mmCIF file of C-alpha atoms in Angstrom:
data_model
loop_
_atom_site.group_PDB
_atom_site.id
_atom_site.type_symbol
_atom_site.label_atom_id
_atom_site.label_comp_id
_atom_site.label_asym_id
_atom_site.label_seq_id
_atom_site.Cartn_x
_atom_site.Cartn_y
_atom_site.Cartn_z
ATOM 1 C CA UNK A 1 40.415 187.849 58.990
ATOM 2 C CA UNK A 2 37.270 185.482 59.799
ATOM 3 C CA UNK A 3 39.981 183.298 61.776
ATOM 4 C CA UNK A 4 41.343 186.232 63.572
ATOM 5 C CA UNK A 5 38.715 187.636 64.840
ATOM 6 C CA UNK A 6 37.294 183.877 66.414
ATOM 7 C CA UNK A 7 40.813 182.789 68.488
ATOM 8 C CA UNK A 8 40.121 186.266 69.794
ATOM 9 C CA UNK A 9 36.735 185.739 70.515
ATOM 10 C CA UNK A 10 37.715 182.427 72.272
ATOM 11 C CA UNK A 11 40.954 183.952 74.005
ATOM 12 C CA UNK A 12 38.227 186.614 75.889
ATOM 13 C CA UNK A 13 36.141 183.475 77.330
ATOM 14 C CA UNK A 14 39.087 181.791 78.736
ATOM 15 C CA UNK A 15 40.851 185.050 80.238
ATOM 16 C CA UNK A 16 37.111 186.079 81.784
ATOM 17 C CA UNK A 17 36.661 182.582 82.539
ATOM 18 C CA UNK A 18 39.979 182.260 84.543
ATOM 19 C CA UNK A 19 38.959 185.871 86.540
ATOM 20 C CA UNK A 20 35.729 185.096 87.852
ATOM 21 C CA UNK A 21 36.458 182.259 90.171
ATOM 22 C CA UNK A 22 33.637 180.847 92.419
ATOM 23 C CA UNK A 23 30.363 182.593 93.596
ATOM 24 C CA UNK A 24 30.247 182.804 97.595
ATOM 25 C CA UNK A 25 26.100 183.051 97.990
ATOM 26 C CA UNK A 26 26.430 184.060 101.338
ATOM 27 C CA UNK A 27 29.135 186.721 100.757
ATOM 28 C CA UNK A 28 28.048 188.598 97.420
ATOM 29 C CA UNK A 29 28.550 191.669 97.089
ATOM 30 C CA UNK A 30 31.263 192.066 100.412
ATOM 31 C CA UNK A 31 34.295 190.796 98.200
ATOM 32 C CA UNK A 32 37.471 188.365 99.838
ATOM 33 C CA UNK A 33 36.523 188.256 103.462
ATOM 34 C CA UNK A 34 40.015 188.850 105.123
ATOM 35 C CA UNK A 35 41.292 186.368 107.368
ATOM 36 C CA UNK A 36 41.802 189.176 110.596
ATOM 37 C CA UNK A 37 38.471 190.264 112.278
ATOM 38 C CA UNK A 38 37.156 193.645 111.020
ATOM 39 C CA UNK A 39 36.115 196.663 112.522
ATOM 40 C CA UNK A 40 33.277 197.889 113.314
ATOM 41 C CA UNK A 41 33.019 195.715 116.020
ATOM 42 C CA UNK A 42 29.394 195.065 117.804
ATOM 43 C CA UNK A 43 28.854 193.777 121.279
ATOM 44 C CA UNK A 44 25.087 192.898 122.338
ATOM 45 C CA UNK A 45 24.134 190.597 125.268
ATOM 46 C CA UNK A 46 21.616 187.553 126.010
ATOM 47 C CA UNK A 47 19.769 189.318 128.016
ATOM 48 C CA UNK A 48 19.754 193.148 129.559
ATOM 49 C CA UNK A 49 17.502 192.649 132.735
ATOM 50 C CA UNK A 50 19.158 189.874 135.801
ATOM 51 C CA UNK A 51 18.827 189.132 139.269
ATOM 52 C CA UNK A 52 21.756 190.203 141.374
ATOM 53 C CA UNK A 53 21.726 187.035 142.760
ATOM 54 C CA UNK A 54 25.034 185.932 140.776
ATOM 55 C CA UNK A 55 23.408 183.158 139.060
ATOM 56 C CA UNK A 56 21.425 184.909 136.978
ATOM 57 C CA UNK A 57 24.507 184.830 134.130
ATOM 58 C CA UNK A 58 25.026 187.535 130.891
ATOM 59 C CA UNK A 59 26.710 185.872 127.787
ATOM 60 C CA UNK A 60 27.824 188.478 125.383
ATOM 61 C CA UNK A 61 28.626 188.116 121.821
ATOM 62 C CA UNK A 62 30.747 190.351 119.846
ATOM 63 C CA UNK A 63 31.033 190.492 116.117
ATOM 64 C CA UNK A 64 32.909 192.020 113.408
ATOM 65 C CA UNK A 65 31.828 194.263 109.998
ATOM 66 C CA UNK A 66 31.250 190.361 108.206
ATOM 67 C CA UNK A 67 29.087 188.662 111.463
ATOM 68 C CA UNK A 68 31.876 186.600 112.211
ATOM 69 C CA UNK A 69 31.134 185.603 116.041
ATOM 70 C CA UNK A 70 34.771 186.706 118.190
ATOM 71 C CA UNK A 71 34.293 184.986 121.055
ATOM 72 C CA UNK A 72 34.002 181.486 120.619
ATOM 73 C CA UNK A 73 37.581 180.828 119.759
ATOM 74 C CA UNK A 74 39.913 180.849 123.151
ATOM 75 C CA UNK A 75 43.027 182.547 120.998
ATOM 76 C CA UNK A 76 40.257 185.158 120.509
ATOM 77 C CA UNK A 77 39.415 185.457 124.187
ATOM 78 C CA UNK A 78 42.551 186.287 124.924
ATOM 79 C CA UNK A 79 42.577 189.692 123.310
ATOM 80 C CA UNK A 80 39.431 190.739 123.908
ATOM 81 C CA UNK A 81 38.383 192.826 127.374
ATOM 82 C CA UNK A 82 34.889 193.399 128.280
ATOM 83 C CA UNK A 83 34.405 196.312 130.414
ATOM 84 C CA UNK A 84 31.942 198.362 132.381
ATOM 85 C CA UNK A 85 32.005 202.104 132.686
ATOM 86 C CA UNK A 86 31.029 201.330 136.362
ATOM 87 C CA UNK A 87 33.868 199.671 136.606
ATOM 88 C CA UNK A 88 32.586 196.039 136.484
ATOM 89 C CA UNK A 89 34.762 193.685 134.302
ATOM 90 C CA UNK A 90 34.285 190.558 132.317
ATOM 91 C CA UNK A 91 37.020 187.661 133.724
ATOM 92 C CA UNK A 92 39.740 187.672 130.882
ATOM 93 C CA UNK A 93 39.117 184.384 128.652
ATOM 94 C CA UNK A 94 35.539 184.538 129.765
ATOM 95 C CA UNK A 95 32.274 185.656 128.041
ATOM 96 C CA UNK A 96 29.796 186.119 130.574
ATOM 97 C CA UNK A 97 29.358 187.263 134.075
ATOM 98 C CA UNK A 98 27.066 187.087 136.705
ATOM 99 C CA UNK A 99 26.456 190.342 139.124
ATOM 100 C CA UNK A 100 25.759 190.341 142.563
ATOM 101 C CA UNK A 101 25.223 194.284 143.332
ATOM 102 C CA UNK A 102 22.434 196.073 141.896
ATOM 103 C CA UNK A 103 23.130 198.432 138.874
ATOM 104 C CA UNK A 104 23.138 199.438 135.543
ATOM 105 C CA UNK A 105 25.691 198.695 133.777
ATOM 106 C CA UNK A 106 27.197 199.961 130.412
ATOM 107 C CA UNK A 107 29.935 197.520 128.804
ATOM 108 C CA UNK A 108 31.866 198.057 125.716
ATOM 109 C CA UNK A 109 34.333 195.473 124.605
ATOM 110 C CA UNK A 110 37.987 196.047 123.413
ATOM 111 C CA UNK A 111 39.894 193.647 120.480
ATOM 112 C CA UNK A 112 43.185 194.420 120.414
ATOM 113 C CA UNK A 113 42.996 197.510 121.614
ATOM 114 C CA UNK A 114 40.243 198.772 119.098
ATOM 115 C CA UNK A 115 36.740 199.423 120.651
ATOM 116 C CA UNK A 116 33.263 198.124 119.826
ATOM 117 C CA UNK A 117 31.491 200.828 118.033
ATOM 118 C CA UNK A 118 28.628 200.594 121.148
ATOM 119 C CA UNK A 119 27.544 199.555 124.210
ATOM 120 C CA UNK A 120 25.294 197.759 125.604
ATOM 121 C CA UNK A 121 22.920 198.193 128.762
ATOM 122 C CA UNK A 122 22.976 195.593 131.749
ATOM 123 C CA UNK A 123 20.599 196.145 134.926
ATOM 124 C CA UNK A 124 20.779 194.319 138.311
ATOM 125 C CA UNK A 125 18.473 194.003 140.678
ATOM 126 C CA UNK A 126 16.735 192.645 143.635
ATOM 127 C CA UNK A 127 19.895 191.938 145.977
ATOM 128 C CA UNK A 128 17.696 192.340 148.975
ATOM 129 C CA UNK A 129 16.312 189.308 147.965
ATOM 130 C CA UNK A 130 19.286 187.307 148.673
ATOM 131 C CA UNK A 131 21.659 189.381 150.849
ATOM 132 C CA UNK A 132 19.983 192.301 153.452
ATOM 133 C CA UNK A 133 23.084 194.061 154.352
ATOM 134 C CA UNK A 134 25.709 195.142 152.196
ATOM 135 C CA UNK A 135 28.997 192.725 152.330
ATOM 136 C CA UNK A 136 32.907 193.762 152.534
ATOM 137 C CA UNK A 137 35.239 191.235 152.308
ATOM 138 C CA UNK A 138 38.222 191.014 154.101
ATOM 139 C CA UNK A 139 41.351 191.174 152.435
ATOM 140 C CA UNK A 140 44.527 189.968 154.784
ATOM 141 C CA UNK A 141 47.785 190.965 153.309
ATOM 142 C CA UNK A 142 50.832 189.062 154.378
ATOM 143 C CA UNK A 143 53.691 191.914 153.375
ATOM 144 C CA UNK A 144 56.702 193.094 153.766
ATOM 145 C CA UNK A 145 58.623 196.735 152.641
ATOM 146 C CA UNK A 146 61.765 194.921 151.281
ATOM 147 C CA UNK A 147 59.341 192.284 148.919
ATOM 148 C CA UNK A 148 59.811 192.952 145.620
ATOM 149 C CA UNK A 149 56.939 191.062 144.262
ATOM 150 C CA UNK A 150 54.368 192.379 147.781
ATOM 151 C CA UNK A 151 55.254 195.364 145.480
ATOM 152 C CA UNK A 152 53.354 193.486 143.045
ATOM 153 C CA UNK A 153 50.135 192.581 144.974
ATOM 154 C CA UNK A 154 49.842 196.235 145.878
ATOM 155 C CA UNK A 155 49.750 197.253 142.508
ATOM 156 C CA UNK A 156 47.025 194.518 141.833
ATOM 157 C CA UNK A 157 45.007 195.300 144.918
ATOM 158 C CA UNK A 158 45.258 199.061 143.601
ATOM 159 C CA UNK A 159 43.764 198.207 140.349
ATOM 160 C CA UNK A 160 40.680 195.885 141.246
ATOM 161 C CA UNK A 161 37.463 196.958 139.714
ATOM 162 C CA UNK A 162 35.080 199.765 141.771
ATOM 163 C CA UNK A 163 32.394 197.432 142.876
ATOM 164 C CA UNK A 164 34.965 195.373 144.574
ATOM 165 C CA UNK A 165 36.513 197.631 146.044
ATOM 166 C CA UNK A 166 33.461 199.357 147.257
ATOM 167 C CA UNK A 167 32.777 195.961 148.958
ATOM 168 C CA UNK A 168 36.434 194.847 150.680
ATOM 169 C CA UNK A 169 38.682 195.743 153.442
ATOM 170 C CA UNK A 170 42.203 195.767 153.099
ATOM 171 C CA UNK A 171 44.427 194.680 156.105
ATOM 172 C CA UNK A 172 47.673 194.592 155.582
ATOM 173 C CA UNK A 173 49.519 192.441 157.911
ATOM 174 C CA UNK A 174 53.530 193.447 157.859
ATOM 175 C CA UNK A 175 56.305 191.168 158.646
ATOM 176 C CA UNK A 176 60.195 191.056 159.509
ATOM 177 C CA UNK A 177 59.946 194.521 158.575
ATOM 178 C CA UNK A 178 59.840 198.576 159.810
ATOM 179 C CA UNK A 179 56.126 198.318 160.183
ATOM 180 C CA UNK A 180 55.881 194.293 162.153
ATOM 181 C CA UNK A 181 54.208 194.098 165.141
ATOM 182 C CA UNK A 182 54.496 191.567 167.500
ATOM 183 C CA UNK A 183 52.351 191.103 169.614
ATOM 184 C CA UNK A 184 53.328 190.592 173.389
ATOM 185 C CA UNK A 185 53.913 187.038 174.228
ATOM 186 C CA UNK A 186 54.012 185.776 170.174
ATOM 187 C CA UNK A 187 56.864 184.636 168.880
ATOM 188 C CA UNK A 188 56.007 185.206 165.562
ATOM 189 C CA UNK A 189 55.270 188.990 163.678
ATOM 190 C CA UNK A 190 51.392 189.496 162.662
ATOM 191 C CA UNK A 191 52.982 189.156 158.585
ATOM 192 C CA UNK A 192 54.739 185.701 159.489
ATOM 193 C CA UNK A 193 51.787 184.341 161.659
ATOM 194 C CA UNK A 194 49.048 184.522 158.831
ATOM 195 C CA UNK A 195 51.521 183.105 156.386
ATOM 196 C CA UNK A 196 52.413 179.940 158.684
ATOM 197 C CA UNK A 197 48.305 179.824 160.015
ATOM 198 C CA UNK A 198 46.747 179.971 156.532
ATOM 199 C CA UNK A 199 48.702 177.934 154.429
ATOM 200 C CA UNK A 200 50.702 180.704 152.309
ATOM 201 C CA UNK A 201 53.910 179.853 150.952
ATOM 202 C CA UNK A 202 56.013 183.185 151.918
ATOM 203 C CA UNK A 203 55.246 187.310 151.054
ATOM 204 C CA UNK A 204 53.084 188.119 149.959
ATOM 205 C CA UNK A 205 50.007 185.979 150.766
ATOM 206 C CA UNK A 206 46.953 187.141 150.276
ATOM 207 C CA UNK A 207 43.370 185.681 152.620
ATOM 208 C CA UNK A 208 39.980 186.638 151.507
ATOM 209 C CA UNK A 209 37.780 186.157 154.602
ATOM 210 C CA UNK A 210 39.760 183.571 156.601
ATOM 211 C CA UNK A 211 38.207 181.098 153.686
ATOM 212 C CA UNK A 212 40.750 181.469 150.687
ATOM 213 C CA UNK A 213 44.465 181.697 150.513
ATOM 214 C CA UNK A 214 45.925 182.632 147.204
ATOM 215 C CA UNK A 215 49.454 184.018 145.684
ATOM 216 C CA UNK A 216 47.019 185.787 142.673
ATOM 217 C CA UNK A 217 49.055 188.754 141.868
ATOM 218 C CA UNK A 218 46.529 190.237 138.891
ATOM 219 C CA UNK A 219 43.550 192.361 139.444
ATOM 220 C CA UNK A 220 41.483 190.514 137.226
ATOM 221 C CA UNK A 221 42.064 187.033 139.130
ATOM 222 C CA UNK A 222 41.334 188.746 142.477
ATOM 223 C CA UNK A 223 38.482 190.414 141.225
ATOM 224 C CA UNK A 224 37.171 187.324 140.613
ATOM 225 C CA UNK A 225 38.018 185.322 143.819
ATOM 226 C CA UNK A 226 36.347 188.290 145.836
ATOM 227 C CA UNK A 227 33.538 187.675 143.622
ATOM 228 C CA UNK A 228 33.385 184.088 144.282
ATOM 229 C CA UNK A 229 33.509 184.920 147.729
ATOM 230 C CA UNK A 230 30.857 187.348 147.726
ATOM 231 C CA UNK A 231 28.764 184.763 145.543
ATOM 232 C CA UNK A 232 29.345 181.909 147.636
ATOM 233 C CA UNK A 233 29.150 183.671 151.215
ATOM 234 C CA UNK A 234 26.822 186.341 151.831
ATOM 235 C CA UNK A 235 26.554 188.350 154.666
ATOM 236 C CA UNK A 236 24.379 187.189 157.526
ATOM 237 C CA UNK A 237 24.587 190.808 159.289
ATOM 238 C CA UNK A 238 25.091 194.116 158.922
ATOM 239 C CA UNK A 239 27.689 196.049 160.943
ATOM 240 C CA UNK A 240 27.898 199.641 162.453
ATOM 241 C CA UNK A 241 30.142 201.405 163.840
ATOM 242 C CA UNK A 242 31.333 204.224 166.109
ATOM 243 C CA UNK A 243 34.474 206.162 167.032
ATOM 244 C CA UNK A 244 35.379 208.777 169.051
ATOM 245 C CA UNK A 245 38.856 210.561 169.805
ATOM 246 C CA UNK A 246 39.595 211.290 173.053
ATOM 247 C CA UNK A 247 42.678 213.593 172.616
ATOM 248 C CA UNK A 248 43.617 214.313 176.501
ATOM 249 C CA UNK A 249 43.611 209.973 177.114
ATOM 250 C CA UNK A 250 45.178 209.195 173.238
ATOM 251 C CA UNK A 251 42.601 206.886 172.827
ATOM 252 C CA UNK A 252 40.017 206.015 170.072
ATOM 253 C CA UNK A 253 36.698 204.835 171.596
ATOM 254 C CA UNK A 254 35.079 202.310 169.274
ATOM 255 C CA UNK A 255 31.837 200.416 169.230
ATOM 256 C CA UNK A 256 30.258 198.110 167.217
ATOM 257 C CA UNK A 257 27.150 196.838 167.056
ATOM 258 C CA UNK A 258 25.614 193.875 164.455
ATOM 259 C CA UNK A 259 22.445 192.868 163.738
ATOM 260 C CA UNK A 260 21.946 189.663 162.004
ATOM 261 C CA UNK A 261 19.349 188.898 158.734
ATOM 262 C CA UNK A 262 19.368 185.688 159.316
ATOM 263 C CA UNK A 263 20.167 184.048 163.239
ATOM 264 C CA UNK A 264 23.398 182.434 163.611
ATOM 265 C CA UNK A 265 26.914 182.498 166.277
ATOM 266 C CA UNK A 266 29.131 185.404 165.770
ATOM 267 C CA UNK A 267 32.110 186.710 167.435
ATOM 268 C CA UNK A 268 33.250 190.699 167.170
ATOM 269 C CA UNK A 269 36.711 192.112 167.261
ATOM 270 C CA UNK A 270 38.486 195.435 166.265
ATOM 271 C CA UNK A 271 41.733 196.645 164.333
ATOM 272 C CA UNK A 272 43.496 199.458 164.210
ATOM 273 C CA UNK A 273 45.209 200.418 160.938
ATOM 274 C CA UNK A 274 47.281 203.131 160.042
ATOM 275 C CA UNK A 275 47.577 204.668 156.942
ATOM 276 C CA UNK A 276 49.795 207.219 154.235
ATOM 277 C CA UNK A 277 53.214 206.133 156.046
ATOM 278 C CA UNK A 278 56.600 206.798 153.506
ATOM 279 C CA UNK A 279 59.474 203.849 154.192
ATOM 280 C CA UNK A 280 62.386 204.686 152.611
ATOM 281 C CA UNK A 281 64.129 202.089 150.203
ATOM 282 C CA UNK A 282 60.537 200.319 150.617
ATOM 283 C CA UNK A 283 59.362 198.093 147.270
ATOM 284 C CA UNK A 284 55.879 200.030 146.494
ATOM 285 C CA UNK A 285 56.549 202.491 144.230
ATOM 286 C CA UNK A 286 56.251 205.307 145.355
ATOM 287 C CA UNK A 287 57.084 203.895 148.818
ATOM 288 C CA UNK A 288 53.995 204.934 150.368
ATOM 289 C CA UNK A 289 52.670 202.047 152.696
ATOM 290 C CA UNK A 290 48.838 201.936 153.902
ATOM 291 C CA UNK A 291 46.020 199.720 155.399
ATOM 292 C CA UNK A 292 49.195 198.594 158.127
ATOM 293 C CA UNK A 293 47.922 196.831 161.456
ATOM 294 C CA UNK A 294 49.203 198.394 164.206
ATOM 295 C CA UNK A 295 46.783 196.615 166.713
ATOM 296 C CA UNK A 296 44.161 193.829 166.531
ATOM 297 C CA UNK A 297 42.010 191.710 169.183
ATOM 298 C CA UNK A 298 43.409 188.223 169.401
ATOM 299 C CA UNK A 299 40.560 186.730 167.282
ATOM 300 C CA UNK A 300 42.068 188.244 163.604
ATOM 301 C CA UNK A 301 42.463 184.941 162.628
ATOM 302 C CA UNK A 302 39.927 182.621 164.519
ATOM 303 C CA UNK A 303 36.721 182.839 167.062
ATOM 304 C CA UNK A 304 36.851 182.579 170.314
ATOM 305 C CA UNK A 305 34.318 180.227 171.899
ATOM 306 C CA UNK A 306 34.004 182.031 175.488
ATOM 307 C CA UNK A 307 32.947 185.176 173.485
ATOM 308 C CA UNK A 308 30.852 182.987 170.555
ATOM 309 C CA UNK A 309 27.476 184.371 170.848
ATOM 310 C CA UNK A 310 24.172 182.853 169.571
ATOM 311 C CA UNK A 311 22.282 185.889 167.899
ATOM 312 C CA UNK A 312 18.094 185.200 167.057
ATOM 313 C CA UNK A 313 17.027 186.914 163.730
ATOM 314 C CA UNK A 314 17.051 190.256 163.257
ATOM 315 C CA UNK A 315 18.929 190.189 167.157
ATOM 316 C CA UNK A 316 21.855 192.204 167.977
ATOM 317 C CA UNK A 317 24.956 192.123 169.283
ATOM 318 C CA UNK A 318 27.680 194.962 170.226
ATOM 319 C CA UNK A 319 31.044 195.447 171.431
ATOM 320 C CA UNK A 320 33.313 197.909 172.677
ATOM 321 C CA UNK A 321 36.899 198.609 172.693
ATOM 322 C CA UNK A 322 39.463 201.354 173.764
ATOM 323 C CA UNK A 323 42.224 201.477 171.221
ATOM 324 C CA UNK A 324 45.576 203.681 172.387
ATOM 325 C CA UNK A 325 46.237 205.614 169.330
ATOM 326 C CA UNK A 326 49.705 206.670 169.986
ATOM 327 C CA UNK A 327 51.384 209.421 168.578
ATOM 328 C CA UNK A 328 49.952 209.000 165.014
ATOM 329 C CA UNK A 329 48.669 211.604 163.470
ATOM 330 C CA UNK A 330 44.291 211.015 163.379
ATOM 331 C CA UNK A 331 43.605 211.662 160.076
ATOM 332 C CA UNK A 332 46.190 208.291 159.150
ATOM 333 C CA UNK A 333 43.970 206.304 161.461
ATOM 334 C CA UNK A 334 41.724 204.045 160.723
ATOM 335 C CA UNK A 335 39.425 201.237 162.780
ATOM 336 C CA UNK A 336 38.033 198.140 161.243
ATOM 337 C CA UNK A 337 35.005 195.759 162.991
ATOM 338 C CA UNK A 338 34.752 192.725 162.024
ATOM 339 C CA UNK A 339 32.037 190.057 162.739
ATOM 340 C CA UNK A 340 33.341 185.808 162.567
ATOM 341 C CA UNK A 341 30.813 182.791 162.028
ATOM 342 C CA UNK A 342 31.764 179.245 162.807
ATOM 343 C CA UNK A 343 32.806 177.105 159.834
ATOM 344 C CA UNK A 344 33.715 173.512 159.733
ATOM 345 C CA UNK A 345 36.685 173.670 161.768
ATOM 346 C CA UNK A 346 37.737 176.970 161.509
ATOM 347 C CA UNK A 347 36.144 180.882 161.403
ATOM 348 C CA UNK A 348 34.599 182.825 158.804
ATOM 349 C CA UNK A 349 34.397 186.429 158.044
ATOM 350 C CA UNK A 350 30.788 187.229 158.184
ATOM 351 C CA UNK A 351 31.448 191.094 157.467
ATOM 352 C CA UNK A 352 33.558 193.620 157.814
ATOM 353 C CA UNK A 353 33.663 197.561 158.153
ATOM 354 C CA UNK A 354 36.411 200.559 158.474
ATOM 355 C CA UNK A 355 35.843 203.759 159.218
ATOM 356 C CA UNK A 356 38.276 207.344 159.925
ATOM 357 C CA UNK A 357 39.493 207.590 163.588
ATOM 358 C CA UNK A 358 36.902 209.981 164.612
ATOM 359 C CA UNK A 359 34.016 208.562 162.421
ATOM 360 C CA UNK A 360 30.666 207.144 162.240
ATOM 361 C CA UNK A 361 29.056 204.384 159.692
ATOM 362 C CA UNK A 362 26.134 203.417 159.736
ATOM 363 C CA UNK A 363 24.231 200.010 158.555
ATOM 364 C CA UNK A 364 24.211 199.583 155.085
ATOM 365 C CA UNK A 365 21.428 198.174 153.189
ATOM 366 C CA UNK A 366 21.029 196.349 149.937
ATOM 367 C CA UNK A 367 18.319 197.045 147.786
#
């Protein structure tokens, strides 16, 4: 009985022995730590207060229900998307972003699909500081209605982020199609011309500011590019503009005037878009086409040095065109200034405005 009751005794210490396995200090109490990140998922940032000067940079963190950092690890990146209610967005594969617009911003992060149980606060400010006038950025779009992948851009263009759009113009420049133009004496379509001047390797080819010439078909890679631009070039004026319809003539009446922040050589010129036009059999998908040049100065693409002007700071500058506006209807009409600066060998765009046939804007300062 005495020898019974020990092997049991003994059998007890091995079979607890064998169950308890080894102590985690660090993890008592939170059992096998499993091997896929768990919710809830918290986001928090470096820092919540930057300059809008786009070098002033945010690094998030996110981290799951065990405090396991999920953004170190590239594989990681990958399925995680860092967004703003405002509409700002975090580069995909990035952690941290720079801002160049002043704001307040309220991210929340995304894994997979499943969102961070919070948000975190972000202000901007002080863009005054390093740009006076609010910047657009001109978008040139070599397209075409029979381009299956200009289909493609469109959809990308549609989907970039609310601060970028807020601060780009979109010019779509059409070729060997319905809506070409060509204009008297070229031998090439406006579409064909920007793809041959700038580089661009067929439809569609996208040109931010006569700078950057890119086949980026995603929103989140043009988002970015714009950004660089905006970073990398700010605006040395502001731009106004006027327009007027004179119905018994069919003409639009435009002027423009700049003033520059910071002294420099600009040149002016005017396009005329059109807008909300249905091509049947066209790529887009619901094969609605807008943003189309119908009409442009000759200096879309580069300066012209008898109309180069040297502006002093805080100077101005205007110009005035009369645009025929055909038989369109007013309200598809659109007018775009635009304002060039030398550089290196070729033009820049400085700025860039549109406003409704008919319409007024006026300048538009930073804070």
């Amino acid at each position: 009985m005495i020898m019974k009751r020990i092997l049991l005794y003994i059998s007890t210490i091995v079979l607890a022995a064998s169950c308890s396995g080894t102590v985690d200090p660090d993890n008592q109490g939170q059992g096998d730590v499993p091997d896929e990140f768990t919710e809830p998922f918290t986001l928090s940032v470096d820092k919540a207060q930057v300059e809008a000067s786009g070098k002033d940079i945010v690094t998030f963190s996110l981290k799951d229900a065990y405090g396991r950092e999920m953004l170190e690890d590239k594989s990681t990146l990958q399925s995680v998307n860092i967004t703003s209610e405002e509409g700002v967005r975090v580069t995909r594969m990035e952690r941290a972003i720079g801002f160049i617009s002043n704001g307040t911003y309220h991210f929340s992060a995304k894994y997979k699909g499943k969102a961070s149980a919070n948000t975190v606060e972000v202000t901007a400010q002080n863009r005054a500081k390093y740009e006076k006038y609010h910047k657009n950025v001109a978008i040139y779009k070599a397209t075409a209605t029979w381009c299956g992948p200009c289909a493609i851009m469109t959809k990308a263009l549609e989907g970039l982020n609310e601060d970028t759009k807020s601060h780009s113009v979109e010019l779509c420049w059409h070729g060997q199609d319905e809506l070409a133009v060509t204009p008297g004496g070229w031998d090439y379509d406006y579409g064909s011309f920007v793809i041959s001047y700038f580089g661009g390797q067929g439809f569609p080819t996208v040109v931010l500011d006569l700078k950057e010439t890119t086949i980026e078909n995603t929103s989140s890679a043009l988002d970015k590019a714009i950004w660089n631009i905006r970073s990398e070039y700010p605006a040395s004026c502001g731009l106004k503009l006027s327009t007027e319809y004179d119905a018994a003539a069919k003409v639009i009446n435009a002027s423009a005037e700049l003033t520059s922040s910071t002294g420099g050589s600009y040149d002016m010129g005017m396009v005329l878009l059109l807008n909300n036009q249905i091509v049947q059999g066209g790529t887009n998908e619901d094969g609605r086409y807008s943003h189309i040049v119908r009409a442009s100065t000759g200096n879309f693409f580069m300066y012209s040095s008898e109309s180069l002007t040297k502006v002093d700071k805080d100077g101005k500058m205007t110009f005035e065109l009369q645009i025929p506006a055909g038989n369109y209807k007013l309200s598809d009409l659109s007018v775009v200034a635009f304002a060039l600066v030398p550089d290196g060998d070729g033009a820049r765009m400085d700025n860039i405005v549109e406003v409704k046939a008919g319409e007024s804007v006026d300048y538009i300062l930073n804070d």
